[in-house]
PDB file of C-alpha atoms in Angstrom:
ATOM      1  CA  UNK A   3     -12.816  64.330  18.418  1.00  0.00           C
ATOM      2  CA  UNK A   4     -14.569  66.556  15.906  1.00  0.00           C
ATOM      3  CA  UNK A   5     -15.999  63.783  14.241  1.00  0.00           C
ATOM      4  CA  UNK A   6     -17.608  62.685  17.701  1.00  0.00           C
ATOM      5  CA  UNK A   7     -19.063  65.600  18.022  1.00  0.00           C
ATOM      6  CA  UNK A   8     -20.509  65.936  14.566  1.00  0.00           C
ATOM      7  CA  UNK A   9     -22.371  62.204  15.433  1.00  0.00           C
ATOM      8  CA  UNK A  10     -23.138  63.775  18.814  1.00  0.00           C
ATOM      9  CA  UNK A  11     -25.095  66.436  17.409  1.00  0.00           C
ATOM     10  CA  UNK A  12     -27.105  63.503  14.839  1.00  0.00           C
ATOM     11  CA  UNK A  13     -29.924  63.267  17.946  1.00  0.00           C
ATOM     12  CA  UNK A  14     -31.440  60.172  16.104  1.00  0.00           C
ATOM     13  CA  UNK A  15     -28.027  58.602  15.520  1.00  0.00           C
ATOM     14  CA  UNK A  16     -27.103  58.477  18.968  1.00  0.00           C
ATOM     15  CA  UNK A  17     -30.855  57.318  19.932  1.00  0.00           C
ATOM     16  CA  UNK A  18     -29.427  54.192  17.934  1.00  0.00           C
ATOM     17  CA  UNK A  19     -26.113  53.831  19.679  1.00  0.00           C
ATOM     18  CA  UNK A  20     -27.828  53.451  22.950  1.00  0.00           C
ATOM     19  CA  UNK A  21     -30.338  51.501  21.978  1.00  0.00           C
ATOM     20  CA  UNK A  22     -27.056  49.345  20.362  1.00  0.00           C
ATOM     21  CA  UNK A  23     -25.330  49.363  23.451  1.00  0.00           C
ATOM     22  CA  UNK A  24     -27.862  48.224  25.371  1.00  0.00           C
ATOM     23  CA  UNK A  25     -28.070  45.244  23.887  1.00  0.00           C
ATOM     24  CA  UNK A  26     -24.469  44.333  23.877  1.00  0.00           C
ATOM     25  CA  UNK A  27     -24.879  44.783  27.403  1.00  0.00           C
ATOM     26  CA  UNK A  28     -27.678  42.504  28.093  1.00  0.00           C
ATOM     27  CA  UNK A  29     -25.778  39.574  25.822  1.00  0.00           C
ATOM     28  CA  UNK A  30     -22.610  40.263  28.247  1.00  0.00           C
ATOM     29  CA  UNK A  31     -25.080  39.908  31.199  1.00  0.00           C
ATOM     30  CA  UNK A  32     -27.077  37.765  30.422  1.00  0.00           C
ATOM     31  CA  UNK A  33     -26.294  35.566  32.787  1.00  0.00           C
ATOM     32  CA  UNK A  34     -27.058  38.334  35.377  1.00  0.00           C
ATOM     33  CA  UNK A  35     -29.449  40.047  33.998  1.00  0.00           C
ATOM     34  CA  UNK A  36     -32.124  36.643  33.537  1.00  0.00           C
ATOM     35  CA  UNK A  37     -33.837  35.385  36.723  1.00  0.00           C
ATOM     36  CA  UNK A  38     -34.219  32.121  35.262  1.00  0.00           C
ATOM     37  CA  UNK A  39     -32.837  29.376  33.223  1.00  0.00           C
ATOM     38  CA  UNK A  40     -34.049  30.103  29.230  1.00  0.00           C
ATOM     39  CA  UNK A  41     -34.609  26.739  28.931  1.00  0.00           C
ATOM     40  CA  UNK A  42     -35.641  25.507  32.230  1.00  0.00           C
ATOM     41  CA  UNK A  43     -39.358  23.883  31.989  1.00  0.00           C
ATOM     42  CA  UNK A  44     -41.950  24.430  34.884  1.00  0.00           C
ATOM     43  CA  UNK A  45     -45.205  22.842  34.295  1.00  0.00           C
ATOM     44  CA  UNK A  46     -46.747  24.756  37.084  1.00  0.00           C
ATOM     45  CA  UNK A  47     -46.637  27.819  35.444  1.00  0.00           C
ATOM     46  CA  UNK A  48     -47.822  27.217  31.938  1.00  0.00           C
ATOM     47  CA  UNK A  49     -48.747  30.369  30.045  1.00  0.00           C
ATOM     48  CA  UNK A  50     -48.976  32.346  32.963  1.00  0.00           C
ATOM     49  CA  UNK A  51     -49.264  36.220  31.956  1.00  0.00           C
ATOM     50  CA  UNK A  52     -46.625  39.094  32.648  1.00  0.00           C
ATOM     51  CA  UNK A  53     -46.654  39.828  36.256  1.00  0.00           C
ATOM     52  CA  UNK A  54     -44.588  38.812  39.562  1.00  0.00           C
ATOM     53  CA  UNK A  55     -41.269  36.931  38.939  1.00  0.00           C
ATOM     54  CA  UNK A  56     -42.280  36.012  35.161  1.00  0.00           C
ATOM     55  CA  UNK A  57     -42.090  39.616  34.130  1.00  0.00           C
ATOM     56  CA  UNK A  58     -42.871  38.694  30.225  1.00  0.00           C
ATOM     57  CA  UNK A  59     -44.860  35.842  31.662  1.00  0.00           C
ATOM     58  CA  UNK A  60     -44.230  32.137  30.159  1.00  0.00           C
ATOM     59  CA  UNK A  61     -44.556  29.894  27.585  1.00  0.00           C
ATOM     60  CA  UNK A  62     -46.491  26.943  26.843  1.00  0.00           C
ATOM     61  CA  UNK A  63     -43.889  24.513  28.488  1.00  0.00           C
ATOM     62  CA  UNK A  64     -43.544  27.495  31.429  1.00  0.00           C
ATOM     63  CA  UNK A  65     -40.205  28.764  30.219  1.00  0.00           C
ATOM     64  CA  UNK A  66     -39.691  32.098  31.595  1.00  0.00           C
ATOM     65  CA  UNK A  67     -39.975  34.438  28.662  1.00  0.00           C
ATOM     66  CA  UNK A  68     -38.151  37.516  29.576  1.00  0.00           C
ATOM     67  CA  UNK A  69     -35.451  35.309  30.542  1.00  0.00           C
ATOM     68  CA  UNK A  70     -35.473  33.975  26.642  1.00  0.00           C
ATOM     69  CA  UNK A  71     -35.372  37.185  25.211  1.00  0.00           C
ATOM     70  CA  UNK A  72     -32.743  38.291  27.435  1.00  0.00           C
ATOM     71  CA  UNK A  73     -30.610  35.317  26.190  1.00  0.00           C
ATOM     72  CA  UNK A  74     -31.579  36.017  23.033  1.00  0.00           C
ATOM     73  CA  UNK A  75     -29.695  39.031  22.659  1.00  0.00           C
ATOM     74  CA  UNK A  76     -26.377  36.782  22.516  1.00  0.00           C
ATOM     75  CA  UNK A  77     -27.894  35.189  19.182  1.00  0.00           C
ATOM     76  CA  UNK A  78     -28.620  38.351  17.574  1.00  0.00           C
ATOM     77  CA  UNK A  79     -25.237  40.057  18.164  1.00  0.00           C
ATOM     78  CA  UNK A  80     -23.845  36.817  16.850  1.00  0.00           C
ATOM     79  CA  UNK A  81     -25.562  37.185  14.019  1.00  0.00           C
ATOM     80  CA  UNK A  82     -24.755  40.629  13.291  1.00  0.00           C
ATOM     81  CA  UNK A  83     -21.048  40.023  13.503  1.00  0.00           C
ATOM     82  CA  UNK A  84     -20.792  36.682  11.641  1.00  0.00           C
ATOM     83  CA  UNK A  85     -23.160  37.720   8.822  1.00  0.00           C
ATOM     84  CA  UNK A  86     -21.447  40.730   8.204  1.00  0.00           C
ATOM     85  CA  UNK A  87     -18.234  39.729   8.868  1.00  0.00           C
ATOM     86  CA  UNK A  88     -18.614  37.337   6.024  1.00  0.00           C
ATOM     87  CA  UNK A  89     -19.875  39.582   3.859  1.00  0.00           C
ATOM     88  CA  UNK A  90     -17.061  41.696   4.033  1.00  0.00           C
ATOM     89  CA  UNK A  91     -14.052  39.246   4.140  1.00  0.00           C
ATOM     90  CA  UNK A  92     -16.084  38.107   0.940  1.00  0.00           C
ATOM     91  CA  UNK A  93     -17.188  41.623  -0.214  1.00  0.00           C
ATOM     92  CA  UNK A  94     -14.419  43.783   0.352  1.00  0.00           C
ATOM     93  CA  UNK A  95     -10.947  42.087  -1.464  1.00  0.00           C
ATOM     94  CA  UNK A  96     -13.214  41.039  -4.768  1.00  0.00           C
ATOM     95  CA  UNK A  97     -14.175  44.475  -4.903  1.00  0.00           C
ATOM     96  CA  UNK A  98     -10.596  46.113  -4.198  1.00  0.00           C
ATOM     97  CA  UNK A  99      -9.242  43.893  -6.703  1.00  0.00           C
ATOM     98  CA  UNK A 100     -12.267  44.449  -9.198  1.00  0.00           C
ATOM     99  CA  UNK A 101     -12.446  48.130  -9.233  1.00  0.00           C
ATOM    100  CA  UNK A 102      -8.656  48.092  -9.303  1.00  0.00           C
ATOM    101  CA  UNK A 103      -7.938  46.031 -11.801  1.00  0.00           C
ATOM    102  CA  UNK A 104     -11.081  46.351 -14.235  1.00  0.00           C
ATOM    103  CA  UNK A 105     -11.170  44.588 -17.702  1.00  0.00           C
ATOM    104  CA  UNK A 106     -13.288  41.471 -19.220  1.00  0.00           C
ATOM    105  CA  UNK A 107     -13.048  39.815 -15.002  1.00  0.00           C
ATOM    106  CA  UNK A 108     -14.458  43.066 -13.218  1.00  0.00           C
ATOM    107  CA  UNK A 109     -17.363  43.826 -15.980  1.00  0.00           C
ATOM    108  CA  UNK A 110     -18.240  40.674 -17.409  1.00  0.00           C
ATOM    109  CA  UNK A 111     -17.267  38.450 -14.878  1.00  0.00           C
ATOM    110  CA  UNK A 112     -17.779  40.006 -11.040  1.00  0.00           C
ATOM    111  CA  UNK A 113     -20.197  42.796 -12.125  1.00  0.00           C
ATOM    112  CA  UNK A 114     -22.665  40.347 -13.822  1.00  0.00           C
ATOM    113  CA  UNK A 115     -22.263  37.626 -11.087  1.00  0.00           C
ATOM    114  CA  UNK A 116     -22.875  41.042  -8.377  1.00  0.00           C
ATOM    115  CA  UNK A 117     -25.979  41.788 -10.788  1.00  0.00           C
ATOM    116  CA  UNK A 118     -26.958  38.440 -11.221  1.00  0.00           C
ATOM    117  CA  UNK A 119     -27.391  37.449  -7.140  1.00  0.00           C
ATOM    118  CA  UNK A 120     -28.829  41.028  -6.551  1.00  0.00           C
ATOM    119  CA  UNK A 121     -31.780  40.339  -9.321  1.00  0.00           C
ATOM    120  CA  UNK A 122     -33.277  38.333  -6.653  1.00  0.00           C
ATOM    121  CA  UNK A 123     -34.977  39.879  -3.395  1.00  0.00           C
ATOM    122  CA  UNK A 124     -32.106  39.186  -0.412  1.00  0.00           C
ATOM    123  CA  UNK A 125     -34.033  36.761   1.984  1.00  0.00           C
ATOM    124  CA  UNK A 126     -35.032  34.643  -0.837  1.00  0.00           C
ATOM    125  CA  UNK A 127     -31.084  34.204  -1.576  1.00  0.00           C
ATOM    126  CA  UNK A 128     -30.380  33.821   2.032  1.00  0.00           C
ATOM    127  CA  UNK A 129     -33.786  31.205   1.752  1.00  0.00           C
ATOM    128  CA  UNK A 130     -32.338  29.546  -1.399  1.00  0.00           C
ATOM    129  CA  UNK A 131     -28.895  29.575   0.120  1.00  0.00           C
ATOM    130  CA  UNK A 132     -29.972  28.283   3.439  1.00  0.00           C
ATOM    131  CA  UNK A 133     -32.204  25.167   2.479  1.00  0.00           C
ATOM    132  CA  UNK A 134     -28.727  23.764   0.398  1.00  0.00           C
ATOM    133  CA  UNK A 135     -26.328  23.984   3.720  1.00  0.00           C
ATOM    134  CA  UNK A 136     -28.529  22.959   5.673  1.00  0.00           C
ATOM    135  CA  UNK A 137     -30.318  23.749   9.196  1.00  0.00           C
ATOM    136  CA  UNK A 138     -28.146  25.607  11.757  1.00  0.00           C
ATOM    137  CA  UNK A 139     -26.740  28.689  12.999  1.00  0.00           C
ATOM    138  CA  UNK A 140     -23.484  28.250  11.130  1.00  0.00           C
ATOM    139  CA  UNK A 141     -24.888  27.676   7.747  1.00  0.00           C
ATOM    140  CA  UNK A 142     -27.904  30.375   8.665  1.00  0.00           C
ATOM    141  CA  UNK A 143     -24.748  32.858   8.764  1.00  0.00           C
ATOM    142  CA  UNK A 144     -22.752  31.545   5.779  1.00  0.00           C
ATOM    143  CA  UNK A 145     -26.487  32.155   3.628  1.00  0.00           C
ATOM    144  CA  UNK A 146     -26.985  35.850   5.250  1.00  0.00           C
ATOM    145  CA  UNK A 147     -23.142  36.370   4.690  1.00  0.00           C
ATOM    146  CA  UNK A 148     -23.481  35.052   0.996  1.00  0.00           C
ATOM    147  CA  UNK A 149     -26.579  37.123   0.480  1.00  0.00           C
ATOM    148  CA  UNK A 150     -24.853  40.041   1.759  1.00  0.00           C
ATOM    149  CA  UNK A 151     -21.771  40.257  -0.409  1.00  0.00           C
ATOM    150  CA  UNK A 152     -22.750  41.398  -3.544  1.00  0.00           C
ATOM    151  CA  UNK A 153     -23.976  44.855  -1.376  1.00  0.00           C
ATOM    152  CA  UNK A 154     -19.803  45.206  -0.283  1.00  0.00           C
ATOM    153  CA  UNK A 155     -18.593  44.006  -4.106  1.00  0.00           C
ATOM    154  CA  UNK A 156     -20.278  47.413  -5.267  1.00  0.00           C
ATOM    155  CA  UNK A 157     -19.570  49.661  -2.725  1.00  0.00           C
ATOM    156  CA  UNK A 158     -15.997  48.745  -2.473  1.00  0.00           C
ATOM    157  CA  UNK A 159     -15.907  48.845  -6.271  1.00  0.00           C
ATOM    158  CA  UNK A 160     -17.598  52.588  -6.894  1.00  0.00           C
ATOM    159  CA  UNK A 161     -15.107  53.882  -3.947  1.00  0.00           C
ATOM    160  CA  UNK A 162     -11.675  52.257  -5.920  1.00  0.00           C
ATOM    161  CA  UNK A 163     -12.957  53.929  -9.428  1.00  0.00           C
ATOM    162  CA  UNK A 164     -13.369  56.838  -7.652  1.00  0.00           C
ATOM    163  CA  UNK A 165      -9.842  56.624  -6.103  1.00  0.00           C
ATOM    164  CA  UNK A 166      -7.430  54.454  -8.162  1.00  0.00           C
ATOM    165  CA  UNK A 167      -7.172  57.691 -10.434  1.00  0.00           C
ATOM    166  CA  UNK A 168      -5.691  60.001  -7.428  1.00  0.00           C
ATOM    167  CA  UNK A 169      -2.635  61.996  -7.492  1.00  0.00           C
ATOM    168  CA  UNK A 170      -1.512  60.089  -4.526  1.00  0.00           C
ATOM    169  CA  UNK A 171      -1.858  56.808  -5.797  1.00  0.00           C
ATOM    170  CA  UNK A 172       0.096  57.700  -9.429  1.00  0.00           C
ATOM    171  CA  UNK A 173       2.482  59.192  -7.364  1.00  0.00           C
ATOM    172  CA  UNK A 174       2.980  55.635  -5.239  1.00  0.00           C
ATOM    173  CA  UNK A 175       3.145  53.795  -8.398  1.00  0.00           C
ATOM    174  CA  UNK A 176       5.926  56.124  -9.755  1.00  0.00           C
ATOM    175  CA  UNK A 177       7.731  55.346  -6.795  1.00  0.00           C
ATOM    176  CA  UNK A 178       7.625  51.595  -7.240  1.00  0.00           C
ATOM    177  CA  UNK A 179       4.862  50.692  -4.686  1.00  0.00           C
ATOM    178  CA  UNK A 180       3.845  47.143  -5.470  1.00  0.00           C
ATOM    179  CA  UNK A 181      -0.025  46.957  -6.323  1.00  0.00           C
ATOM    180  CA  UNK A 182      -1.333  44.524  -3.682  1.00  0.00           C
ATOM    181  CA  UNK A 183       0.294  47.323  -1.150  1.00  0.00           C
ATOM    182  CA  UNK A 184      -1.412  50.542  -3.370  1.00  0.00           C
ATOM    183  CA  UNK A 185      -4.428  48.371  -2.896  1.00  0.00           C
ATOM    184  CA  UNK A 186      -4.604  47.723   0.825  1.00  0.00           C
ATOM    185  CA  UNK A 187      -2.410  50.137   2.510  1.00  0.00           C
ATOM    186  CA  UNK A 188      -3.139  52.983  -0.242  1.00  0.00           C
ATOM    187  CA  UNK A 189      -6.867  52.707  -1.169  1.00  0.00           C
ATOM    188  CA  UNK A 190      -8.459  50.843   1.270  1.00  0.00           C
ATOM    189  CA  UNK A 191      -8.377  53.464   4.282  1.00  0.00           C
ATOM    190  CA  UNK A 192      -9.665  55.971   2.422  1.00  0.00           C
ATOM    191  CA  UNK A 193     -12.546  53.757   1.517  1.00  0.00           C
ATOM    192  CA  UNK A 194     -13.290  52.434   4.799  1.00  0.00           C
ATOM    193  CA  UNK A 195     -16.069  55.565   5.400  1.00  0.00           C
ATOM    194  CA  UNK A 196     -18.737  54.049   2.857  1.00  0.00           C
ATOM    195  CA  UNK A 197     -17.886  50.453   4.166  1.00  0.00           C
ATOM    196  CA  UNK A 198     -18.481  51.233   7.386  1.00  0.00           C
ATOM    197  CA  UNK A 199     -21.764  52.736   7.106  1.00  0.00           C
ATOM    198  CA  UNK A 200     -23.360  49.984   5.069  1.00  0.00           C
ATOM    199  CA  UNK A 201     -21.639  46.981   7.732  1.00  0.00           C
ATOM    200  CA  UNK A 202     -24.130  48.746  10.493  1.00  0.00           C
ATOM    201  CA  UNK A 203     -26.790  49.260   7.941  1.00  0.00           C
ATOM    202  CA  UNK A 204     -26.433  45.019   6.848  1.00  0.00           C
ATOM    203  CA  UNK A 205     -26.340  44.629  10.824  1.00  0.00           C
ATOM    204  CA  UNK A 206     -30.031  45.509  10.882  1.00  0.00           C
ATOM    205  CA  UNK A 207     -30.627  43.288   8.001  1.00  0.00           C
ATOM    206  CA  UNK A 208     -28.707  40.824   9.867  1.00  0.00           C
ATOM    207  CA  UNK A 209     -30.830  40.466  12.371  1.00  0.00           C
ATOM    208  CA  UNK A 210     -33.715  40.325  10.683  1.00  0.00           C
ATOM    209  CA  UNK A 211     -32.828  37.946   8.345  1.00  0.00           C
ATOM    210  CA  UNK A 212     -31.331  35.471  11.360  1.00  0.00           C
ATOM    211  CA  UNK A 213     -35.116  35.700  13.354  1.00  0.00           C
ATOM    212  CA  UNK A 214     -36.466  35.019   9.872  1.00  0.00           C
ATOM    213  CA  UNK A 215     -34.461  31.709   8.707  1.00  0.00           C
ATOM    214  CA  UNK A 216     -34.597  30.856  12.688  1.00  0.00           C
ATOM    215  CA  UNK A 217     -38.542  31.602  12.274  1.00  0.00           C
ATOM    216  CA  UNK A 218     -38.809  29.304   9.139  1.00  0.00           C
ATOM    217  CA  UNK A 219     -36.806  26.271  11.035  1.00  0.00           C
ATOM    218  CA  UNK A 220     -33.665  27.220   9.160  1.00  0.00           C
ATOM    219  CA  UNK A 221     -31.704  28.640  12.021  1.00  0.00           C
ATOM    220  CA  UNK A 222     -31.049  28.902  15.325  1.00  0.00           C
ATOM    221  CA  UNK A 223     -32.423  25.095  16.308  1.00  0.00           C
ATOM    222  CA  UNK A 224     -34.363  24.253  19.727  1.00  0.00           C
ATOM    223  CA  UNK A 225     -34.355  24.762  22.809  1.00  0.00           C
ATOM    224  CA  UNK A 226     -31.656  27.537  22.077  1.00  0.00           C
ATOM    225  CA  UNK A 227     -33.499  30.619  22.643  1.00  0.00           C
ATOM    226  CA  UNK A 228     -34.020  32.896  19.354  1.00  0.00           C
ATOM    227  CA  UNK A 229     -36.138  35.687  19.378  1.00  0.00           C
ATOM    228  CA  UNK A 230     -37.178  34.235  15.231  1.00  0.00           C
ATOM    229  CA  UNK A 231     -37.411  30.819  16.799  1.00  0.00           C
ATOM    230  CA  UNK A 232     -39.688  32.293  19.943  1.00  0.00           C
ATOM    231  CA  UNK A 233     -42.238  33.517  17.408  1.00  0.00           C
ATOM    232  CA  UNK A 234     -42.421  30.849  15.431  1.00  0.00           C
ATOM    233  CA  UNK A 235     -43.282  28.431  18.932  1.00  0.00           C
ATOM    234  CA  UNK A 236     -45.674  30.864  20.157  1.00  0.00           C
ATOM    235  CA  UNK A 237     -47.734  31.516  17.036  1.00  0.00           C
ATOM    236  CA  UNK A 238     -49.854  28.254  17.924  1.00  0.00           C
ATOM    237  CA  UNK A 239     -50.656  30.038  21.848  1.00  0.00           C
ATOM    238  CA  UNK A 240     -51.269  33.307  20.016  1.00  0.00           C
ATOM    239  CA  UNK A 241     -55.073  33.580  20.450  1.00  0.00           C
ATOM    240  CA  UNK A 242     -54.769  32.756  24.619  1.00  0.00           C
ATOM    241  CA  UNK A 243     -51.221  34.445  25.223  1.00  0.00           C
ATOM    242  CA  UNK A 244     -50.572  37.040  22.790  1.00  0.00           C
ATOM    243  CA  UNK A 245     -47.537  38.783  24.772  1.00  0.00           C
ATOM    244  CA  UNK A 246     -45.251  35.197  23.616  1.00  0.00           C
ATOM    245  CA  UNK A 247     -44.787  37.235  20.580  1.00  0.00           C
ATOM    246  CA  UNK A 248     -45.134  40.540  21.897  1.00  0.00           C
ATOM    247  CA  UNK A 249     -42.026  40.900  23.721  1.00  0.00           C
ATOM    248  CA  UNK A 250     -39.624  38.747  21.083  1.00  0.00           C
ATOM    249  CA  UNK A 251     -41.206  40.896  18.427  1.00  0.00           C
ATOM    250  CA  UNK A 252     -40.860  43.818  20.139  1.00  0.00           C
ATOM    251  CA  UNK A 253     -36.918  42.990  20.836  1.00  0.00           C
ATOM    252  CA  UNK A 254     -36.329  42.379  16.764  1.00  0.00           C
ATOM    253  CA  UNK A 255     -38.070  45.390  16.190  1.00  0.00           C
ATOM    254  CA  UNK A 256     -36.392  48.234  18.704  1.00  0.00           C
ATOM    255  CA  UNK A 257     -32.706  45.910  17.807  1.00  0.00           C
ATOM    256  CA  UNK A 258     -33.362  46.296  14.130  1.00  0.00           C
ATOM    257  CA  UNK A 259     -34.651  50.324  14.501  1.00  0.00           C
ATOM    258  CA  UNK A 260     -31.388  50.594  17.007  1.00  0.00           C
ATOM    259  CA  UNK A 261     -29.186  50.017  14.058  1.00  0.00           C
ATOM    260  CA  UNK A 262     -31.029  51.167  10.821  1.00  0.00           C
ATOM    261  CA  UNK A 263     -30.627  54.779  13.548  1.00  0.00           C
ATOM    262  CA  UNK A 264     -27.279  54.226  13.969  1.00  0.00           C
ATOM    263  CA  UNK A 265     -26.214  53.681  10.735  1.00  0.00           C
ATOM    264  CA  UNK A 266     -27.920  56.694   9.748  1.00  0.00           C
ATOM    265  CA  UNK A 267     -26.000  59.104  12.373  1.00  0.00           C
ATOM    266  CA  UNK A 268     -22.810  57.543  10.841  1.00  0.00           C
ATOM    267  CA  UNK A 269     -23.837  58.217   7.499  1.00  0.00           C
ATOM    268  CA  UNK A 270     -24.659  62.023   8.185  1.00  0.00           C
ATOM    269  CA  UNK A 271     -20.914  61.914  10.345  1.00  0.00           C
ATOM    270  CA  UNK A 272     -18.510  60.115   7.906  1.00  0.00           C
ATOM    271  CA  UNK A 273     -20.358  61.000   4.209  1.00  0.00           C
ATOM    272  CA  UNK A 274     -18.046  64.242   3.288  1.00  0.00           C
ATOM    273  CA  UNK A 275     -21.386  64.861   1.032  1.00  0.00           C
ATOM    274  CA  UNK A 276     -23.528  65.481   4.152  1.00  0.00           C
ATOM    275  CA  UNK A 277     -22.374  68.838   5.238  1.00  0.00           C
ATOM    276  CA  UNK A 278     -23.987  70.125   8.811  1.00  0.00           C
TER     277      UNK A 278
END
């Protein structure tokens, strides 16, 4: 309880959580929420502009665009989940085990490969990772997930340095706690705080990085509606119907600024370093 109050009181932070949970609710409702089939075709209504029952207007093959954005939604909350739940099921036990452990595998081996993959800007990675799968939603998730990883390897890492060396946990091995338990049911609680914070964080980036592979051809394929996919088929209509990537662009950008908000609030709640 006191720690919902102390994210109440972030203003901004909350700002994000509604923005959040708004669009969790319009991928649950989707269904309800569009007034027309995302990928239903009307050639009488080509391009038409926002107004009447096309609220965002349409396309140029007269799909109904607010009804593709609201679909959309589904994507990107798929894509936050799966990207970052790779990232941590790849993230978090090589960093537990690497901080824990230490020696020639956690500096020379993990540390350099962590430095290594983090030399290069993430959406190249993702890019570079991405064009050897393959096209697709699956692989575009595997790439972000990949890309991601290195991120959780360090944070997990700094937070087991920082705790292996606690009274509690010399006191567990004196009692004859195996180390894979110390490790899990010991450490990793306490070092859930600083996980957390970036997973909402790498959401945003998520995102992002999904509407960008999807933008590039790498993602999300056709007709499946994609707010990255949506820009990349209206950029040839820009000149004569501009709102095609107004309102997609506008979704990745309030989604993205929902979370970055978000995981800011959490950081000022759950960092014992930010005192308010």
């Amino acid at each position: 309880m006191k720690t919902l109050k102390k994210f109440l009181r972030t203003g901004l932070g909350v700002l994000g959580g509604i923005i959040i949970l708004g669009l969790i609710l319009m991928a649950i409702f989707a269904q309800q929420l569009a007034p027309f089939d995302p990928n239903a075709q009307d050639y009488n209504a080509i391009l038409l502009p926002p107004g009447g029952e096309h609220l965002f207007g349409t396309d140029d093959l007269g799909r109904d665009i607010y009804s593709r954005v609201v679909y959309g939604a589904q994507i990107s909350i798929k894509a936050a989940l799966l990207s970052v739940g790779i990232a941590i099921l790849i993230g978090v036990p090589i960093g537990l085990l690497s901080g824990y452990f230490g020696g020639f595998w956690d500096e020379w081996v993990v540390m350099r490969s962590v430095d290594a993959m983090q030399a290069f800007p993430f959406l190249i990675l993702a890019l570079a990772i991405a064009a050897v799968l393959g096209n697709g939603f699956g692989n575009a998730m595997i790439a972000i997930g990949v890309g991601f990883a290195p991120a959780f390897i360090r944070i997990t890492r700094g937070q087991v340095l920082q705790l292996r060396n606690m009274e509690y946990i010399h006191a567990a091995k004196a009692t004859g706690v195996k180390e894979l338990r110390i490790i899990f049911s010991h450490i990793l609680p306490n070092a859930l705080n600083p996980i957390i914070i970036q997973s909402t964080l790498a959401m945003a980036s998520g995102i992002l990085a999904e509407a960008s592979l999807s933008y590039l051809g790498l993602g999300v394929q056709p007709p499946t509606p994609s707010w990255g996919s949506m820009l990349n088929q209206a950029q040839t209509i820009m000149t004569e119907s501009p709102y095609a990537t107004i309102f997609p662009g506008m979704a990745i950008f309030l989604v993205v600024l929902g979370f970055n908000l978000l995981g800011d609030g959490l950081q000022q709640t759950l960092d014992p370093r930010i005192r308010k």
